[in-house]
Short mmCIF file of C-alpha atoms in Angstrom, two decimals:
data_model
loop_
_atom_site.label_atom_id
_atom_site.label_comp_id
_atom_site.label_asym_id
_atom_site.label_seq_id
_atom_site.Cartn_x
_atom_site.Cartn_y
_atom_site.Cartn_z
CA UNK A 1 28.69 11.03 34.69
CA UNK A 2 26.86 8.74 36.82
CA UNK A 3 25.05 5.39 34.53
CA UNK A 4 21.93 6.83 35.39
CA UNK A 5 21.91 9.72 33.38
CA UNK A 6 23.01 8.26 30.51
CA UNK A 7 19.24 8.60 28.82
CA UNK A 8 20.00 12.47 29.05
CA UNK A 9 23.19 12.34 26.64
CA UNK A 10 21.55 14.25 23.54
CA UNK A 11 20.97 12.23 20.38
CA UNK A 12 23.34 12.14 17.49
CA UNK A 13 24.61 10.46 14.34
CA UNK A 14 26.33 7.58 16.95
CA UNK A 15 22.81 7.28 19.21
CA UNK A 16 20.86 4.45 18.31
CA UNK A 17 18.08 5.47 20.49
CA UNK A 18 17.54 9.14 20.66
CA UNK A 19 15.34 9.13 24.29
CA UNK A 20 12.08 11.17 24.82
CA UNK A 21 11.25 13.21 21.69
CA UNK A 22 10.19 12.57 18.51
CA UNK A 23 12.38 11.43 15.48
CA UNK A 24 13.16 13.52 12.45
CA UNK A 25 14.14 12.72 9.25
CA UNK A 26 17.45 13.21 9.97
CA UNK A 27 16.90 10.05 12.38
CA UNK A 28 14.63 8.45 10.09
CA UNK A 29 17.90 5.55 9.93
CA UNK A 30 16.65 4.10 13.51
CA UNK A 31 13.14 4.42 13.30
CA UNK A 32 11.93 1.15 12.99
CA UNK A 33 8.55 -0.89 13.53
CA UNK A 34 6.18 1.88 11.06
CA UNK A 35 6.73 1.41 7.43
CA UNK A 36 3.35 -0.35 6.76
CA UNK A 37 1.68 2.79 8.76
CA UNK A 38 3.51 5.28 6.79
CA UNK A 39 2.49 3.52 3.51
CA UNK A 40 -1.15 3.36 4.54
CA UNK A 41 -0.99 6.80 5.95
CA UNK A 42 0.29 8.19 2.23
CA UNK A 43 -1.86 6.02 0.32
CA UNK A 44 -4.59 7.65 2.57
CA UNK A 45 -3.40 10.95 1.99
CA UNK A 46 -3.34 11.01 -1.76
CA UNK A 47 -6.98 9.70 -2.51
CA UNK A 48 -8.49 12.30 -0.71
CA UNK A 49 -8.41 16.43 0.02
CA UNK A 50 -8.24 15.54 3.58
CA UNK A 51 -7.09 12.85 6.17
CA UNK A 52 -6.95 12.95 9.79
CA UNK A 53 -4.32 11.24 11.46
CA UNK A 54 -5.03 10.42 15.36
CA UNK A 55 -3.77 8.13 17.93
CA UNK A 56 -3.27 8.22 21.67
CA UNK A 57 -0.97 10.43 23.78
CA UNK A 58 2.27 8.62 23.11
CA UNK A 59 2.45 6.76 20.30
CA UNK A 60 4.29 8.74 17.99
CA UNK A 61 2.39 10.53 15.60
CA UNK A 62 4.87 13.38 15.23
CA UNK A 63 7.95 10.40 14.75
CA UNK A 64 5.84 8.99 11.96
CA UNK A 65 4.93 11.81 10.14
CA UNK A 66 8.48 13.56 10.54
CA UNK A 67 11.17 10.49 10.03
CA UNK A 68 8.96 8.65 7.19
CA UNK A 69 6.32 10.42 5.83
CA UNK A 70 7.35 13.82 4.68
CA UNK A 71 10.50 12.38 3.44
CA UNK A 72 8.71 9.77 1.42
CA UNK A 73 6.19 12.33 0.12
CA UNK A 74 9.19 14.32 -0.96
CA UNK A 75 11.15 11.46 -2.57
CA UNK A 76 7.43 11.08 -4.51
CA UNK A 77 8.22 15.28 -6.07
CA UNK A 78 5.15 16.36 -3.46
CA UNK A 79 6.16 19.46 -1.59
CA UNK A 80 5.15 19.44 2.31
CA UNK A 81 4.70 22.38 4.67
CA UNK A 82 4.60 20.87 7.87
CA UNK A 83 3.49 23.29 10.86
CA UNK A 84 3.44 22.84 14.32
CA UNK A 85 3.57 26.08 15.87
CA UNK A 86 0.42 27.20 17.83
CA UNK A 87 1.62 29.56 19.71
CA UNK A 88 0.96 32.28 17.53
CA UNK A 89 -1.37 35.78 17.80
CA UNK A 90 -2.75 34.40 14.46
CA UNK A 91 -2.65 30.73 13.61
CA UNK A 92 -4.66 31.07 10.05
CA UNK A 93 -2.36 33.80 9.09
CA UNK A 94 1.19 31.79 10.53
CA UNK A 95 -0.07 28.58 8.53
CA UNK A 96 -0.86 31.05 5.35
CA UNK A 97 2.91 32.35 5.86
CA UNK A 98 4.14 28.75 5.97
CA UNK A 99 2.54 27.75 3.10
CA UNK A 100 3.20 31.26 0.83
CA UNK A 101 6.92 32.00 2.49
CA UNK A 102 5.64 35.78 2.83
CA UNK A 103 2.68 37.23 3.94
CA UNK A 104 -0.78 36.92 2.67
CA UNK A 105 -4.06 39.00 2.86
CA UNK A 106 -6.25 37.98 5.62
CA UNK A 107 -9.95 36.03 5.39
CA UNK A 108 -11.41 33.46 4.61
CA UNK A 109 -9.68 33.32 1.33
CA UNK A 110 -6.15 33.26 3.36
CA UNK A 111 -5.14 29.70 2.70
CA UNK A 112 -5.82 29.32 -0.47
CA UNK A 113 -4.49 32.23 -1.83
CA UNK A 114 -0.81 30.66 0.01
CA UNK A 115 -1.72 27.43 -1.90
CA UNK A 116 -1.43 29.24 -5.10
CA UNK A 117 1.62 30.94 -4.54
CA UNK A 118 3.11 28.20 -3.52
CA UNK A 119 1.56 25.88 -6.53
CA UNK A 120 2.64 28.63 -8.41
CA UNK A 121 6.69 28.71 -7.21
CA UNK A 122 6.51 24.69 -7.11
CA UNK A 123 4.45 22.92 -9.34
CA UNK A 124 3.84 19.62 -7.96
CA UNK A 125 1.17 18.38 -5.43
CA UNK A 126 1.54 20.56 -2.30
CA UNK A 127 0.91 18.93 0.94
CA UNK A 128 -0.09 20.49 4.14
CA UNK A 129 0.78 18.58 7.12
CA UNK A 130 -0.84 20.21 10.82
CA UNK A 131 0.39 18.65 13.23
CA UNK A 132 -0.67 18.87 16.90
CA UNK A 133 -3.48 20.32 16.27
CA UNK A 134 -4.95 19.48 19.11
CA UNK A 135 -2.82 22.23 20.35
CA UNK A 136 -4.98 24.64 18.57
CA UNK A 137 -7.93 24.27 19.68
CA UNK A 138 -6.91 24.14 23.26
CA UNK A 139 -5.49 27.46 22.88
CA UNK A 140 -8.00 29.21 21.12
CA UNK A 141 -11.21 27.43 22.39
CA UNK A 142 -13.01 30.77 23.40
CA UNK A 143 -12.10 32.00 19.41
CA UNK A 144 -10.97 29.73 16.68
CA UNK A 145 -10.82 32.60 14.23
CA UNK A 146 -10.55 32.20 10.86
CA UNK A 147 -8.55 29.51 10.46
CA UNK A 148 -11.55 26.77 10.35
CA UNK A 149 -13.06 28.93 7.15
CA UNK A 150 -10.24 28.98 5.67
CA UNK A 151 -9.45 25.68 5.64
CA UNK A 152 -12.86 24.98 3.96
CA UNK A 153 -12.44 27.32 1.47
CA UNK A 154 -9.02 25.50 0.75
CA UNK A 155 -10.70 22.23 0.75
CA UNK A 156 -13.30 23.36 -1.60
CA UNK A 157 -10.78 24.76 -3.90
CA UNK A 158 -9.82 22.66 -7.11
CA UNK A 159 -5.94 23.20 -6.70
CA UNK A 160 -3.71 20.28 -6.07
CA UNK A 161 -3.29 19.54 -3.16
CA UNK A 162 -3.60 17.25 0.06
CA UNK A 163 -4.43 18.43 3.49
CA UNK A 164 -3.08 16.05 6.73
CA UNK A 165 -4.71 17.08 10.48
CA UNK A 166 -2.73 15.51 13.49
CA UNK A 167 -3.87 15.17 16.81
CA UNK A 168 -4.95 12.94 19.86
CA UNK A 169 -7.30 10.81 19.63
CA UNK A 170 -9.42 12.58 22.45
CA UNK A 171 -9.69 15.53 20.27
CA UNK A 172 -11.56 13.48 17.90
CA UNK A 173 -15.00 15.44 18.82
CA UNK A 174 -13.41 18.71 18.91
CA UNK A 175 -11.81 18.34 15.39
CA UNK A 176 -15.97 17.71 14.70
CA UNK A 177 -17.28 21.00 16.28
CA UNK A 178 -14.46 22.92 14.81
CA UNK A 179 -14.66 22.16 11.57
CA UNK A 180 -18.66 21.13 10.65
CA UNK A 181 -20.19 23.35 8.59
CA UNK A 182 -16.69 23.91 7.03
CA UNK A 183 -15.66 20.93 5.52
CA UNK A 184 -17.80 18.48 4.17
CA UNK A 185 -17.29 14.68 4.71
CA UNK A 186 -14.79 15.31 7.58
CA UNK A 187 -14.41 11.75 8.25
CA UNK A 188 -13.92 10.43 4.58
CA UNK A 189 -10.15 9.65 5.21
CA UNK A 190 -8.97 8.58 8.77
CA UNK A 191 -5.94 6.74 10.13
CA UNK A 192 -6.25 5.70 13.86
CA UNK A 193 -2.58 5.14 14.65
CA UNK A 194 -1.93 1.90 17.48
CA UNK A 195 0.02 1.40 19.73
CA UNK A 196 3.49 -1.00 18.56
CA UNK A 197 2.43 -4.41 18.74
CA UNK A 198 5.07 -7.12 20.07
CA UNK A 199 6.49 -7.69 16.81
CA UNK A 200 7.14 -4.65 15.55
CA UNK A 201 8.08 -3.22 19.44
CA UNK A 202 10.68 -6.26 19.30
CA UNK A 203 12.10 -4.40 15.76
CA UNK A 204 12.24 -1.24 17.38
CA UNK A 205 14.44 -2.58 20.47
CA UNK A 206 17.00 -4.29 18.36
CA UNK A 207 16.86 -3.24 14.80
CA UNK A 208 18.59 0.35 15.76
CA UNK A 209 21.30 -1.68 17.95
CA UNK A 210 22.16 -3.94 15.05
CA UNK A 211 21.94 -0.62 12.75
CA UNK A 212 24.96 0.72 14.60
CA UNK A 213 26.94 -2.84 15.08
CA UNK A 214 25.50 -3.56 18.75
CA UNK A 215 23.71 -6.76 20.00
CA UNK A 216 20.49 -7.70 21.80
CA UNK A 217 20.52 -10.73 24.32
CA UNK A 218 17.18 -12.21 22.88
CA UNK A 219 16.30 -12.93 26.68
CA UNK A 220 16.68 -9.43 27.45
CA UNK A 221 14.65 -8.29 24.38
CA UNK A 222 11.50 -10.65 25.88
CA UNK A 223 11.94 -9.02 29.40
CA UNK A 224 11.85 -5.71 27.65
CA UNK A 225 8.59 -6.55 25.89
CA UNK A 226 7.24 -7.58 29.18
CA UNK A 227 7.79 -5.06 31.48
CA UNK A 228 7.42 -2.28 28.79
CA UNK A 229 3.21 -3.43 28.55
CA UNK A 230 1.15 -1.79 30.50
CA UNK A 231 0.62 -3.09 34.06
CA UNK A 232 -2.44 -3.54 35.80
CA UNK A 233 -5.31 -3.59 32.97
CA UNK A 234 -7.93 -1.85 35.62
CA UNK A 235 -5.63 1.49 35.60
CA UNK A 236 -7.33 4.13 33.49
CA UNK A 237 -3.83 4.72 32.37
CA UNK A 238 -3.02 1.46 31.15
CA UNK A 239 -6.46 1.10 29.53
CA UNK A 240 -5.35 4.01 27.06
CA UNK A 241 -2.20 1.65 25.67
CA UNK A 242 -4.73 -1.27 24.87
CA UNK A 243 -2.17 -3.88 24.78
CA UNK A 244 0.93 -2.07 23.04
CA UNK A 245 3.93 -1.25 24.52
CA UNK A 246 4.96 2.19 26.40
CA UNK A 247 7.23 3.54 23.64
CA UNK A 248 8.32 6.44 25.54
CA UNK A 249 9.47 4.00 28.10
CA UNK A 250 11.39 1.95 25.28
CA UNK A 251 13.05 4.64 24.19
CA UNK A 252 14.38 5.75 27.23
CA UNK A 253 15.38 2.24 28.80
CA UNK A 254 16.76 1.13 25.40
CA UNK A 255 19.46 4.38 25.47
CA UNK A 256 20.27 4.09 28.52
CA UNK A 257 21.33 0.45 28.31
CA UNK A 258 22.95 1.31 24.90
CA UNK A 259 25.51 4.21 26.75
CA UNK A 260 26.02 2.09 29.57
CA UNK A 261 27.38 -0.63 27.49
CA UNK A 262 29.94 1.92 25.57
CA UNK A 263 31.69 2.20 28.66
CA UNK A 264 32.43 -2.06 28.58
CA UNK A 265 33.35 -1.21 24.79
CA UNK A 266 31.08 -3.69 23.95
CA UNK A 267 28.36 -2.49 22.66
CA UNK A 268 24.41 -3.79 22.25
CA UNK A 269 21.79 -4.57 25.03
CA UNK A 270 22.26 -6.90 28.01
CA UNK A 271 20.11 -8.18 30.66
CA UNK A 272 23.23 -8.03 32.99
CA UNK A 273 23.08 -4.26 32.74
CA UNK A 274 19.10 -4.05 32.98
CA UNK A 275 19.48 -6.05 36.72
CA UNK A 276 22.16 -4.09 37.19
CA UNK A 277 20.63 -0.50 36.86
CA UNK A 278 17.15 -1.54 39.10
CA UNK A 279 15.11 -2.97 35.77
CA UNK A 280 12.52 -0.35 34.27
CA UNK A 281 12.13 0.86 37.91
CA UNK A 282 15.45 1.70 38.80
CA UNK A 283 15.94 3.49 35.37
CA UNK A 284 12.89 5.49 35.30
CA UNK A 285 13.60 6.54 38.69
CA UNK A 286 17.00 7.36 37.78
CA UNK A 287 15.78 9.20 35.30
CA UNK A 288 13.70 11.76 36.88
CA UNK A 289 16.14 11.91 39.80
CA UNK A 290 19.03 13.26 37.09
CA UNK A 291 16.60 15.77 35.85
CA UNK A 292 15.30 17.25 38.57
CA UNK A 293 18.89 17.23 40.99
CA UNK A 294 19.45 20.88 41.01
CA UNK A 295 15.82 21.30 42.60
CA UNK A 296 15.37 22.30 45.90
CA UNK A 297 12.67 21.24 48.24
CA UNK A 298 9.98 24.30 46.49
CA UNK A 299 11.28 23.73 42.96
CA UNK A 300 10.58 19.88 43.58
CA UNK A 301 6.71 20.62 44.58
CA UNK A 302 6.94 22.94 42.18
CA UNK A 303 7.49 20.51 39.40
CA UNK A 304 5.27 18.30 40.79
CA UNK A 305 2.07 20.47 41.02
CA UNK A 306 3.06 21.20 37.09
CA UNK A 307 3.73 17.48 35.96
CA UNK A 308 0.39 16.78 37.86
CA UNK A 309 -1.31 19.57 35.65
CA UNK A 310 0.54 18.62 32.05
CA UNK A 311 -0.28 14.82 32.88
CA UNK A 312 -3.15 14.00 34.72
CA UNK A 313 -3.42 10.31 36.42
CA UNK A 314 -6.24 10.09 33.27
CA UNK A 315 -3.35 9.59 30.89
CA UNK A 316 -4.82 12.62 28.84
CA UNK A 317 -1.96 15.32 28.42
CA UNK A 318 -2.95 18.69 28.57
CA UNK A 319 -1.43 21.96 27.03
CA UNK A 320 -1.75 25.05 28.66
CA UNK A 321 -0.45 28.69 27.78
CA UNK A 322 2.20 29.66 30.52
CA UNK A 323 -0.05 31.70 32.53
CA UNK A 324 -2.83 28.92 32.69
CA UNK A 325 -0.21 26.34 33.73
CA UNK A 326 0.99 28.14 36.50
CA UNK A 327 -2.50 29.62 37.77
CA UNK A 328 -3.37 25.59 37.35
CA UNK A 329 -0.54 24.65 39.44
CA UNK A 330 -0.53 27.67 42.07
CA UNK A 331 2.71 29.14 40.87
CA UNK A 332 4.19 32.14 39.68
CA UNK A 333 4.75 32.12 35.92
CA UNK A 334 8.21 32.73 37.04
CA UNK A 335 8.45 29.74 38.79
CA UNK A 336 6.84 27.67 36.55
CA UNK A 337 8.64 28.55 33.68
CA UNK A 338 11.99 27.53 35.56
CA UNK A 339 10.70 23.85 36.22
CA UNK A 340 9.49 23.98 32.03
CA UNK A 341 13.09 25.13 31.53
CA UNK A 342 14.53 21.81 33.41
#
């Protein structure tokens, strides 16, 4: 294997930097740079029914609440059903399932009927984490079914429990309109989750290194913080970072460095190798060129009609059902859902 690719080698217990997805608890050893947010977020979480947790596109909402949060509200005797999966016939009656481990009646009752079953196999504070929910109410936008109901009715019930919403920041109005008349004082409990700062994006370059007995040139740690902020401040792209650094970026530059340096048995970060593999650039470039090699000339446009769908130059991701996607990128589904596959 070429040193480009090395970002694609999948993440283990020797990875320091585990590339583009989010971090689980499991990994929770070289997440770095969010303690004080997790902290906050939990302190948040347990003075009130309900607390909405948004950020932008990016920043690592998922990594939080997966590597530090759940684990910390378990080490604390609370038991957490986290759900993510919105791709469901039903999502009030898939969350009730979650919650219950079995299946529930249906209504606006659902939910917290699950609560007490599962209050009533576990005792201590159950916490309910819904993550990209954004997701939701893409999906279901023409029919949110029951599941805004029955989340009031849980809300408004006096059992013990904590409720956590995820989701973009752009969403912020749509969480609104889905849930007035539902829940009252929606807004009570809020965490707006930044972008990493320089100080905590410098901990997150070389803490995991150090973690697994590697080194970071200091010089090469500065470039890093450089070239990782956004670039021109007039791009509506860059305007969405608002000074933090592009951890998605990080995380891939930072890997790839790491597994080049293996190969010199010397292992850590080095601005030799950065010039060496074209900067953030060259790597990036690199990147996409490794993923997308055994594309021919239609699968290429292909991808890029569907990466210009998903990610719009707005910065604002969007999710669509396979269908949508490929009627939004003038595919067949069977042809889209190769280039998802890659």
């Amino acid at each position: 294997m070429s040193d480009a690719p090395h970002s694609l080698l999948p993440a283990d217990i020797h990875e320091p930097y585990i590339g583009l997805k989010p971090y689980t608890e499991a990994e929770r050893d070289r997440f770095f740079g969010r303690e004080r947010d997790a902290q906050l977020l939990i302190n948040k979480l347990f003075s009130h029914p309900l607390t909405l947790l948004y950020a932008p596109s990016g920043v690592g909402k998922t990594s939080l609440l997966r590597a530090l949060v759940i684990p910390e509200l378990r080490a604390e005797e609370a038991q957490v059903v986290y759900f993510d999966k919105w791709n469901t016939a039903d999502p009030c009656d898939a969350v009730a399932q979650s919650m219950a481990g079995g299946p529930v009646a249906s209504g606006q009752g659902q939910l917290a009927e699950a609560a007490r079953l599962a209050l009533a196999r576990d005792g201590s504070t159950l916490v309910l984490v819904l993550d990209q929910f954004e997701e939701y109410l893409q999906r279901y936008a023409g029919d949110l079914g029951n599941l805004p109901a029955a989340l009031g009715a849980l809300l408004r019930s006096t059992l013990d429990l904590r409720v956590v919403l995820s989701f973009r920041e752009e969403f912020l109005a749509s969480v609104d309109a889905c849930l007035r008349g539902h829940v009252l004082a929606l807004f009570a409990s809020t965490y707006h989750l930044e972008h990493l700062d320089r100080d905590r994006a410098r901990e997150a370059i070389a803490a995991p290194a150090g973690r697994f007995g590697g080194e970071c040139e200091e010089a090469l740690v500065s470039r890093l913080l450089d070239d990782l902020a956004p670039g021109d401040p007039e791009r509506s792209v860059a305007r969405l970072y608002r000074g933090g650094i592009e951890l998605p970026f990080l995380q891939l530059i930072c890997r790839c460095l790491w597994n080049k340096s293996l190969a010199s048995g010397k292992p850590g970060l080095r601005m030799a190798d950065y010039l060496a593999l074209g900067e953030r650039r060259g790597i990036i470039a690199a990147y996409l060129h490794e993923v997308t090699r055994h594309f021919g000339l239609l699968q290429s446009l292909d991808a890029a009609q569907v990466l210009k769908a998903l990610a719009p130059r707005s910065g604002v991701k969007i999710a669509y059902p396979l269908e949508a996607l490929a009627a939004q990128a003038g595919t067949s589904e069977q042809r889209t859902e190769r280039v998802l596959e890659v």
